[in-house]
XYZ file of C-alpha atoms in Angstrom:
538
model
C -72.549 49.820 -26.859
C -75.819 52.224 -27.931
C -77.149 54.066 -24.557
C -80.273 52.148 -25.521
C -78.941 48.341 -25.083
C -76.854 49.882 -21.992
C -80.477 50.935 -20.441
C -82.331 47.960 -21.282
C -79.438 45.552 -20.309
C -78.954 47.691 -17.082
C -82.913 47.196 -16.400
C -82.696 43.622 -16.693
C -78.825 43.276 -14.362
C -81.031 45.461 -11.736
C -83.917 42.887 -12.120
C -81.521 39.969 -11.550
C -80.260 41.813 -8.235
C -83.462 42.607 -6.902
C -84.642 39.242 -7.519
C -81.416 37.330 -5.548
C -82.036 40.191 -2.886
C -85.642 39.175 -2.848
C -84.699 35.571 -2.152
C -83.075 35.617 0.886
C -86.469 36.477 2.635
C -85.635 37.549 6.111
C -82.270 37.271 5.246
C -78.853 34.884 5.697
C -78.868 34.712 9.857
C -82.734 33.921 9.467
C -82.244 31.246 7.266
C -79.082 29.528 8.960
C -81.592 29.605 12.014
C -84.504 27.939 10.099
C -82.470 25.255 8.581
C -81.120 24.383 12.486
C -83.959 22.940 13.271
C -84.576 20.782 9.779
C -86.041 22.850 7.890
C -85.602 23.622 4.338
C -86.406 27.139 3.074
C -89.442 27.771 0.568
C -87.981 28.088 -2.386
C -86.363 24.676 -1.567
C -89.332 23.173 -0.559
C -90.781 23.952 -3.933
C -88.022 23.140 -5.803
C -87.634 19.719 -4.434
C -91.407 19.193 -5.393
C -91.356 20.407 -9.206
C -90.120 17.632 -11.407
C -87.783 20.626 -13.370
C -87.435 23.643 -11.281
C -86.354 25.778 -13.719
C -89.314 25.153 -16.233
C -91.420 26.837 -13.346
C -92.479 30.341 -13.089
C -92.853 32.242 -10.239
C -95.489 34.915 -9.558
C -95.573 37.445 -7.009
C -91.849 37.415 -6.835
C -91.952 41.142 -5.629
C -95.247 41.659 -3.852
C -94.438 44.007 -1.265
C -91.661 45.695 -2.302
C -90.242 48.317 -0.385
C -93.028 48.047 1.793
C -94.268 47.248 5.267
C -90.676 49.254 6.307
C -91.351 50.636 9.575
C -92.018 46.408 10.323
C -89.285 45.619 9.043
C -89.972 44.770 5.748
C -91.797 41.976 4.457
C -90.051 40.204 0.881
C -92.671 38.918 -1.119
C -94.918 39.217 1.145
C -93.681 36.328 3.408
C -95.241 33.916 0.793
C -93.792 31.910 -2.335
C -95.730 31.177 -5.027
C -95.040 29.250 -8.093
C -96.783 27.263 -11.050
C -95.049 23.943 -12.276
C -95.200 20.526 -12.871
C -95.416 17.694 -9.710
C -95.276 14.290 -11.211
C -96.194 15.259 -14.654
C -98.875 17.049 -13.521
C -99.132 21.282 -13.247
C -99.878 22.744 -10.142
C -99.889 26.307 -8.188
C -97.623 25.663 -4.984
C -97.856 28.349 -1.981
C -95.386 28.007 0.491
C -94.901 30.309 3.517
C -92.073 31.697 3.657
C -91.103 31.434 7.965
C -87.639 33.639 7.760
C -90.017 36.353 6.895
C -91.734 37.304 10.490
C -91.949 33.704 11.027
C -94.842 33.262 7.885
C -96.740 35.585 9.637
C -99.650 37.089 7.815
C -99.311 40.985 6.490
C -102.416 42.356 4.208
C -100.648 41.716 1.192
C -99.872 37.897 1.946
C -103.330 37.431 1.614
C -103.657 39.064 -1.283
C -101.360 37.231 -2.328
C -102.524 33.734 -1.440
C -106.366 34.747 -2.872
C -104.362 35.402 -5.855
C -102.832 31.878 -6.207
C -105.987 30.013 -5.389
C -107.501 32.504 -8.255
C -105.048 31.043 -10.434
C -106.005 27.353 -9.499
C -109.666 28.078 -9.794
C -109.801 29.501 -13.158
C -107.368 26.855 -14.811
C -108.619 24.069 -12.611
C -105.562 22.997 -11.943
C -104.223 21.444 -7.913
C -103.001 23.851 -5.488
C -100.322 22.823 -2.772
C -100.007 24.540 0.506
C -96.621 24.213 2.242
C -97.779 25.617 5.690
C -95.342 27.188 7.907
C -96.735 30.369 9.587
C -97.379 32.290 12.598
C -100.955 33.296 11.568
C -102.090 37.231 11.518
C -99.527 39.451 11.892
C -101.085 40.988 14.756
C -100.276 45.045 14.320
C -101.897 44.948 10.658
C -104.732 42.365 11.947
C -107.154 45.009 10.853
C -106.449 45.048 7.258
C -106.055 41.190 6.893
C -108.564 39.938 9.357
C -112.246 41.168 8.693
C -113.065 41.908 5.077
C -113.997 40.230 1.845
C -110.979 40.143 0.359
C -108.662 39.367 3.412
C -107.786 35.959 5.193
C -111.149 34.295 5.912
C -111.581 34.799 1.932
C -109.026 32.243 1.830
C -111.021 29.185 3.862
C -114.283 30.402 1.402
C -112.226 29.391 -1.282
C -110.923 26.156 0.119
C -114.381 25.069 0.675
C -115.548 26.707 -3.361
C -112.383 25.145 -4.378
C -113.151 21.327 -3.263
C -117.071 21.860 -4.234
C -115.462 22.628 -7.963
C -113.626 19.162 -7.761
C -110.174 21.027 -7.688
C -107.842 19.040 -5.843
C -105.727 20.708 -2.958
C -103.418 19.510 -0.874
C -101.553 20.558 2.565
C -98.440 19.749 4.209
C -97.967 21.289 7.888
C -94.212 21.730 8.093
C -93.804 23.966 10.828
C -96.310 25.956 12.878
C -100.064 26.319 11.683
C -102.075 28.187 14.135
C -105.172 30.131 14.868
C -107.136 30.677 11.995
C -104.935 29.740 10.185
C -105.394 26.073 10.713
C -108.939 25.961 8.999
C -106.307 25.979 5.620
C -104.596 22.113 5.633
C -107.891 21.217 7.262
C -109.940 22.536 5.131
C -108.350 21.057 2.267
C -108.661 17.571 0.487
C -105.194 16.137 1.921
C -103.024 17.127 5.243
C -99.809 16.196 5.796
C -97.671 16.679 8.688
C -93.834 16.572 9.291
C -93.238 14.800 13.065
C -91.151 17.487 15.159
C -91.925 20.493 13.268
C -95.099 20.648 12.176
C -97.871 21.420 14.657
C -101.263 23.024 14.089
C -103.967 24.062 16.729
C -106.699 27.101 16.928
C -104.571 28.513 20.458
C -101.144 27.719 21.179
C -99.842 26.773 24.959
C -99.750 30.068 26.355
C -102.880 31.134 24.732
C -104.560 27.468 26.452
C -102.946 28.382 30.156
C -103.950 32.318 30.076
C -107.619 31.219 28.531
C -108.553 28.051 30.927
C -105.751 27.483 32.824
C -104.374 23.979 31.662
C -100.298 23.348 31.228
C -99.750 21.766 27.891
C -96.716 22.155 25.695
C -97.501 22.220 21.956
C -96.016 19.220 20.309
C -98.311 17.072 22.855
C -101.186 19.746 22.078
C -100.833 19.520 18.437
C -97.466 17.780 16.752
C -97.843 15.351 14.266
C -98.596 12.519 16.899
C -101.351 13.985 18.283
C -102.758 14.576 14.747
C -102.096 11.411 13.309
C -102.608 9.093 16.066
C -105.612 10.967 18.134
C -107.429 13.856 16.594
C -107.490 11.724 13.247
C -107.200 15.869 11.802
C -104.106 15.092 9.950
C -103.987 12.028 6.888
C -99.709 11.727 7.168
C -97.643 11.645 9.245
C -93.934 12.829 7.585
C -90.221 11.694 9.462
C -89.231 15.216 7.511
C -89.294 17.566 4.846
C -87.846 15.320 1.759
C -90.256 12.523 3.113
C -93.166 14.917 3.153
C -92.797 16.413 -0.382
C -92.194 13.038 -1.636
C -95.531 11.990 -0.334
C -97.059 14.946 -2.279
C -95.326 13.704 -5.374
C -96.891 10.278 -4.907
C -100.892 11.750 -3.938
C -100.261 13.659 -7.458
C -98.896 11.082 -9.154
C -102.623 9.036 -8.419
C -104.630 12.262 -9.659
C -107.262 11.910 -12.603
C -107.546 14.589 -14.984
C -110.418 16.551 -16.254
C -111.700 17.523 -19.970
C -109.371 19.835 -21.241
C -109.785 22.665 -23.747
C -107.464 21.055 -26.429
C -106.535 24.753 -27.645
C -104.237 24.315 -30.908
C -100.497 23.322 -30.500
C -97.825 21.864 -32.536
C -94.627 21.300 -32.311
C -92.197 24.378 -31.266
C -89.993 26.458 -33.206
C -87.788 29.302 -31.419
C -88.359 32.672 -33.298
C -85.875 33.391 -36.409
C -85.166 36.819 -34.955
C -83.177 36.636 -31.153
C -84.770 38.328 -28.119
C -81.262 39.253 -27.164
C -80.713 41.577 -29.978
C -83.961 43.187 -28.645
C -81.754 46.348 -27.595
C -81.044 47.000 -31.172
C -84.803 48.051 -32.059
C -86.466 48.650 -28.576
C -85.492 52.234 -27.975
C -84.918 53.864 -24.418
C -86.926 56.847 -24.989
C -90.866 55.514 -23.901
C -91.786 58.463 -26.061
C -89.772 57.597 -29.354
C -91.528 55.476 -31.973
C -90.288 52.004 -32.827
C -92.074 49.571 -35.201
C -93.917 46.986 -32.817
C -93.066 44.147 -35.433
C -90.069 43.885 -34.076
C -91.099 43.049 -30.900
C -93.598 40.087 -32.107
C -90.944 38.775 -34.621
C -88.865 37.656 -31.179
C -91.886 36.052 -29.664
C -93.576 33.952 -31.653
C -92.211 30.985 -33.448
C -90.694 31.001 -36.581
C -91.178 34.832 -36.327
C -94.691 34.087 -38.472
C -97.123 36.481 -37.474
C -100.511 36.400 -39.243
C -101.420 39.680 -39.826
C -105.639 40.588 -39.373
C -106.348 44.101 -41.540
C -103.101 44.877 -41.851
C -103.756 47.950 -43.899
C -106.792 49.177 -41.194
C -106.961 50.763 -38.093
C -102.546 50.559 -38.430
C -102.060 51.952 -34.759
C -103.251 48.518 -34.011
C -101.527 45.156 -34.590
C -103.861 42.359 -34.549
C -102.893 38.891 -35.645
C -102.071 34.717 -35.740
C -99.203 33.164 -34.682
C -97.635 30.617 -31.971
C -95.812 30.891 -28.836
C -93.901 27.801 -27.974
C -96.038 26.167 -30.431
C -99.633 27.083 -29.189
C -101.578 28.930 -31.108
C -102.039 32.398 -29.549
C -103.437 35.911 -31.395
C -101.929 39.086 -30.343
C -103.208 42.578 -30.042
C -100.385 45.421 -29.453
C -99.744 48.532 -30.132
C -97.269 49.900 -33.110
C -95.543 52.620 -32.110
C -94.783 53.679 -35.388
C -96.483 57.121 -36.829
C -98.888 55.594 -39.660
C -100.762 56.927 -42.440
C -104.174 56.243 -43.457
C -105.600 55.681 -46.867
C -107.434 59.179 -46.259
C -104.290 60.836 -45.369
C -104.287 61.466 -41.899
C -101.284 60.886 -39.641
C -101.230 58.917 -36.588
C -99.492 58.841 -33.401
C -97.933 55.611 -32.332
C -99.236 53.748 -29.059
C -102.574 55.854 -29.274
C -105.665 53.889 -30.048
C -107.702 55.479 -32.377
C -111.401 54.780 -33.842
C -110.091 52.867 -36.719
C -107.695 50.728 -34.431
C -111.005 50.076 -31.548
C -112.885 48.843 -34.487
C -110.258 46.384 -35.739
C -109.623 44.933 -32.488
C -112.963 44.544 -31.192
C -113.646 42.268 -33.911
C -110.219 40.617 -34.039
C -110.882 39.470 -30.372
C -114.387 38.320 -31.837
C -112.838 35.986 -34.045
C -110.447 34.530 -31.915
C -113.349 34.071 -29.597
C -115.076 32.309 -32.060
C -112.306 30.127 -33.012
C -111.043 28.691 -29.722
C -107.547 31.053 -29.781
C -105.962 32.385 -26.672
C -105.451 36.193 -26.833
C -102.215 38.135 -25.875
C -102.261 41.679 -25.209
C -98.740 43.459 -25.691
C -99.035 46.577 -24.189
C -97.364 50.510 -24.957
C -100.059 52.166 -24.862
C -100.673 56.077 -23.614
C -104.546 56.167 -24.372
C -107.387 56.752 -26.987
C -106.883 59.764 -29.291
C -108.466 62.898 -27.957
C -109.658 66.300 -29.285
C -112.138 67.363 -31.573
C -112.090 65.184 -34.557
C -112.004 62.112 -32.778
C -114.817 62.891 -30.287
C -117.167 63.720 -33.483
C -116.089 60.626 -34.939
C -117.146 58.435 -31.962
C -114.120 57.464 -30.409
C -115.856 56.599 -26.975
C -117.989 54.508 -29.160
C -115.557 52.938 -30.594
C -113.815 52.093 -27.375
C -116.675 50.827 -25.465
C -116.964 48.349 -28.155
C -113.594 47.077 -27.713
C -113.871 47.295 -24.020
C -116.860 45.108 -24.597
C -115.131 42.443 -26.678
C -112.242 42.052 -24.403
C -113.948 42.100 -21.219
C -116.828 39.436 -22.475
C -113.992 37.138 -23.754
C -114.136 33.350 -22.550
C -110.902 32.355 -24.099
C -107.896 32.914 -21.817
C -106.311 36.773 -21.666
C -102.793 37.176 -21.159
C -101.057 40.812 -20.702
C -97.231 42.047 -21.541
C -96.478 45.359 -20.210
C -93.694 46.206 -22.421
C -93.872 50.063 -22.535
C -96.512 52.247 -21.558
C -99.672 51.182 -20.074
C -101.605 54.364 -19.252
C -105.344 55.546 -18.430
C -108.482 54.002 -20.400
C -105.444 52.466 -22.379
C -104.654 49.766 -20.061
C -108.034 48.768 -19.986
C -108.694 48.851 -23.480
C -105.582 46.214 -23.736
C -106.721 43.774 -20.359
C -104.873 45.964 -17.444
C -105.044 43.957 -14.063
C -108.988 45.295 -13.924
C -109.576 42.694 -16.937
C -109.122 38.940 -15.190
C -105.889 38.252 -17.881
C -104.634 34.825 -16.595
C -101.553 36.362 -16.391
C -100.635 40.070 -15.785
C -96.553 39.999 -16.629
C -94.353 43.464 -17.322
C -90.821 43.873 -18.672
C -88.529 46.061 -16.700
C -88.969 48.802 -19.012
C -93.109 49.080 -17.956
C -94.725 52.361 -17.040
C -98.473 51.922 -15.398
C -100.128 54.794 -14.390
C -102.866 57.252 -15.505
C -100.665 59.497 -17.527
C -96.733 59.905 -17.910
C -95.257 61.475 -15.165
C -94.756 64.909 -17.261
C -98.169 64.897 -17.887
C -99.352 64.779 -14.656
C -96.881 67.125 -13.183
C -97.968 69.525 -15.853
C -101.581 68.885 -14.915
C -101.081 69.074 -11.177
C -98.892 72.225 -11.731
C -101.344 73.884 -13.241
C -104.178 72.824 -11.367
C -101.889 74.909 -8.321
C -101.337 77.530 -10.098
C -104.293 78.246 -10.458
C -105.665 77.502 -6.980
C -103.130 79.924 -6.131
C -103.915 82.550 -8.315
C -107.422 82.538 -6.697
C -105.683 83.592 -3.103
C -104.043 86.397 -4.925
C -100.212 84.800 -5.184
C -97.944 83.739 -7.798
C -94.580 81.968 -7.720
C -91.550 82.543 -9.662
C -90.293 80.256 -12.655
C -88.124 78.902 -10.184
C -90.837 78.364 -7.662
C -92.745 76.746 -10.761
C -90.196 74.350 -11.726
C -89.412 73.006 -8.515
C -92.749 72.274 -7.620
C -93.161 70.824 -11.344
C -89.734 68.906 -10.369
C -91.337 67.787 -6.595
C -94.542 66.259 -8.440
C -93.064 64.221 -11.642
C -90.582 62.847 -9.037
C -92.985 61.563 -7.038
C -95.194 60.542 -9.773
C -92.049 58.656 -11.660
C -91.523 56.692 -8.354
C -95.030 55.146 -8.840
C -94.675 54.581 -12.373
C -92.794 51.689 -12.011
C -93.188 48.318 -12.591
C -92.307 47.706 -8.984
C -94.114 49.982 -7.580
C -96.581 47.891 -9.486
C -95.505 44.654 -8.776
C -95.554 45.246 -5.240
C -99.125 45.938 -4.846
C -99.469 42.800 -7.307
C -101.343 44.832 -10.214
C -98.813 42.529 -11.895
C -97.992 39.226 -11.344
C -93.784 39.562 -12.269
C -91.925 41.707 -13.535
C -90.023 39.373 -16.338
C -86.563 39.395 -18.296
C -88.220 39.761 -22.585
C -85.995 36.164 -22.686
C -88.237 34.700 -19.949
C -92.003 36.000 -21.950
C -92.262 32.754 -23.901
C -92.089 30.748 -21.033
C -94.255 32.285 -18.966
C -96.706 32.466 -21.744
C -96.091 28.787 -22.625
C -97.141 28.078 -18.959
C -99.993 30.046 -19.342
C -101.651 28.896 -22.018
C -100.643 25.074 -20.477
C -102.817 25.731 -17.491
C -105.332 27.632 -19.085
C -105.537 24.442 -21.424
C -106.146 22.373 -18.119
C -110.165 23.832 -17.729
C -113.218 23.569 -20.469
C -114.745 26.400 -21.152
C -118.365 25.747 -20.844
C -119.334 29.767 -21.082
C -120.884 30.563 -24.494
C -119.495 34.350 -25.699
C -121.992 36.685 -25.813
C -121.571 40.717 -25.611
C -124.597 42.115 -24.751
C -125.329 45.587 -26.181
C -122.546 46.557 -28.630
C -121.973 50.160 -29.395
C -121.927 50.561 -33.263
């Protein structure tokens, strides 16, 4: 076995491990204790309401990692979220996750949750809330309660949500309180499972400290009360099976809107095998590797539709399918390339040449209806000299321009590199791609960790050398050492992942599917937008 298919296989046995880790939530004793009183978990909730579990994908898997440690931790951010099919029919489900501080509420749940109800809104597709939290988590309840972007965001959007006709539906399967309860309320449908459910805006105690009444909270707001005297609640559910079969059935009734009816036929796996990727995909981020070989185990039939092939080569651009829907790609080759004129290029830097050819590519496939893929490995836009004269920032803007003004769905693949103006150029998180995915092997950051550290190092130096002091070559490299450490920590794709600047961190096998289910739910909305640019730099 090559040290490179040892690496990449060892990458994706670490992913595997993290992943089983990550699904345990608050761990073994927390679930036995959960399922005591009837409960299923999350991820069993969800995967008793998807008609084939495994064709679902899940996002946010990771969200949170490593963080939240001096609370003890918080795995995926105390919130499941997955995209699948419920009676035919695809769907974003969000289910809190009550081993986890009992569903409680951290900054990055809601995060999170704005991020799934994103998801719904721009494919138009139903969103399912399986409610079973604690509300705020009350130590962070300044960085979740009061701005924009934190957990009243979430009720805006139920209300934006039903205005837009998208249909969303609650089931209140263990506590719902405080805030929190605007949520199933708020939304189309509520559901409630009898014994475990309850939902109120102040719990017992909170009712006897605030006006002095003596109420227990199945009598102040279980399903019975709900169902039989409020009128808040539309079901009442003996448990969970019966209440996730109820969903099934309010799905199963659901019209459907005007879809996009982007190209697909039928599906053909790729000639080449993702599982010899190993063989071509080489450890080293900084060695070059022809980026061919990459799209030959992605799309079908390995047929790849080549746009200027002999221009702007640090840039593939092209046609082909992914699980049979017609998709173009942007990436970039790695490989060192010639021009006709004779100069030599660096793989996985963008150059004039390669701005120009992909701005227009992206044009096209605007103008023809064709979702766009964005593979990225990518350290930046050539610098120095001869490509400032030659307009490089020009060039850039104009692909920046393209991209960003695109009304056909964006999906990014972090496969490599993704650094500086380069992940923008190629749809970085900052972009709206439906789906922001990375392979194990993903590096985003502004520069490499060597570059920085050299940067930062020098940047002391000579702060230092201002006071009058100097340190040794030892000194030097251990401070040089100290810096690309700590910079290599955040280049990974968990490090990533956890603050959800990508949606999962995926196995290559898994990229079709995920794209697949992309596209499918992207499918799922009309665009009505026209594509216009504005003022293009030429």
């Amino acid at each position: 076995m090559n040290s490179t298919s040892s690496n990449l296989k060892s990458l994706i046995h670490h992913l595997n491990q993290q992943r089983e880790t990550t699904y345990l939530g608050g761990g073994t004793k927390k679930i036995t204790k959960h399922k005591a009183k009837g409960k299923l978990t999350a991820r069993e909730r969800i995967d008793l309401l998807l008609d084939q579990p495994s064709q679902g994908i899940e996002i946010g898997t990771f969200t949170a990692h490593n963080m939240y440690e001096e609370h003890g931790g918080c795995p995926s951010a105390g919130v499941v979220v997955k995209m699948g099919k419920v009676s035919e029919r695809l769907c974003v489900i969000v289910a809190n996750d009550a081993t986890v501080k009992a569903g409680a509420w951290f900054p990055l749940t809601g995060k999170k949750n704005l991020r799934a109800q994103e998801i719904a809104i721009e494919n138009n597709i139903p969103i399912i809330y399986l409610v079973d939290s604690a509300g705020v988590y009350l130590p962070l309840q300044d960085e979740i309660f009061p701005d924009k972007e934190h957990f009243g965001r979430i009720f805006r959007n139920n209300a934006v949500m039903s205005a837009q006709g998208i249909p969303q539906i609650a089931a209140i399967m263990g506590s719902c309180v405080a805030g929190g309860a605007y949520l199933p309320i708020m939304s189309d449908e509520a559901l409630i499972v009898d014994g475990t459910g309850s939902v109120f805006l102040a719990g017992s105690y909170l009712v006897k400290s605030a006006i002095g009444e003596s109420i227990d909270n199945e009598t102040l707001g279980g399903a019975t009360t709900h169902c039989e005297i409020s009128g808040v609640t539309d079901y009442k559910c003996e448990d969970d099976a019966a209440c996730i079969q109820q969903i099934k059935q309010l799905v199963d009734k659901m019209g459907h809107s005007p879809l996009s009816n982007f190209n697909r036929k039928e599906a053909l796996l790729p000639k080449k095998s993702i599982n010899d990727l190993t063989e071509v995909f080489p450890e080293d981020r900084t060695k070059p590797y022809d980026m061919m070989n990459i799209i030959d185990r992605l799309v079908d039939n390995s047929e790849f539709d080549q746009y200027k092939e002999g221009y702007g080569q640090s840039m593939l651009c092209g046609y082909g399918r992914i699980d049979g829907w017609a998709i173009g790609i942007v990436a970039n080759q790695r490989t060192i390339v010639k021009t006709k004129k004779g100069e030599m290029q660096m793989g996985g830097v963008i150059y004039s040449d390669a701005a120009d050819k992909a701005a227009r590519f992206i044009m096209n496939c605007n103008q023809k209806k064709i979702p766009l893929l964005f593979i990225h490995d990518v350290t930046g836009f050539m610098v120095g000299s001869r490509s400032e004269h030659g307009g490089i920032i020009k060039d850039g803007a104009k692909m920046v321009n393209a991209m960003s003004n695109s009304v056909v769905p964006k999906f990014s693949l972090v496969i490599g590199n993704s650094y500086g103006a380069g992940n923008y150029a190629m749809c970085g998180k900052a972009y709206d791609p439906r789906l922001m995915l990375a392979w194990p092997t993903a590096k985003i950051a502004v520069m490499s960790g060597k570059s920085a550290a050299t940067t930062l190092l020098q940047i002391k130096l000579a702060s230092l050398k201002s006071q009058g002091k100097t340190l040794s070559k030892e000194e030097e490299q251990s401070l040089f050492d100290d810096i690309k450490n700590k910079y290599d920590e955040q280049l990974s794709p968990y490090y990533a992942a956890a603050r959800l600047w990508v949606d999962e961190i995926i196995a290559p096998e898994e990229t079709r599917k995920y794209i697949s289910l992309g596209i499918e739910a992207a499918n799922q909305k009309m665009n009505e937008k026209p594509y216009t640019l504005g003022l293009i730099q030429t």
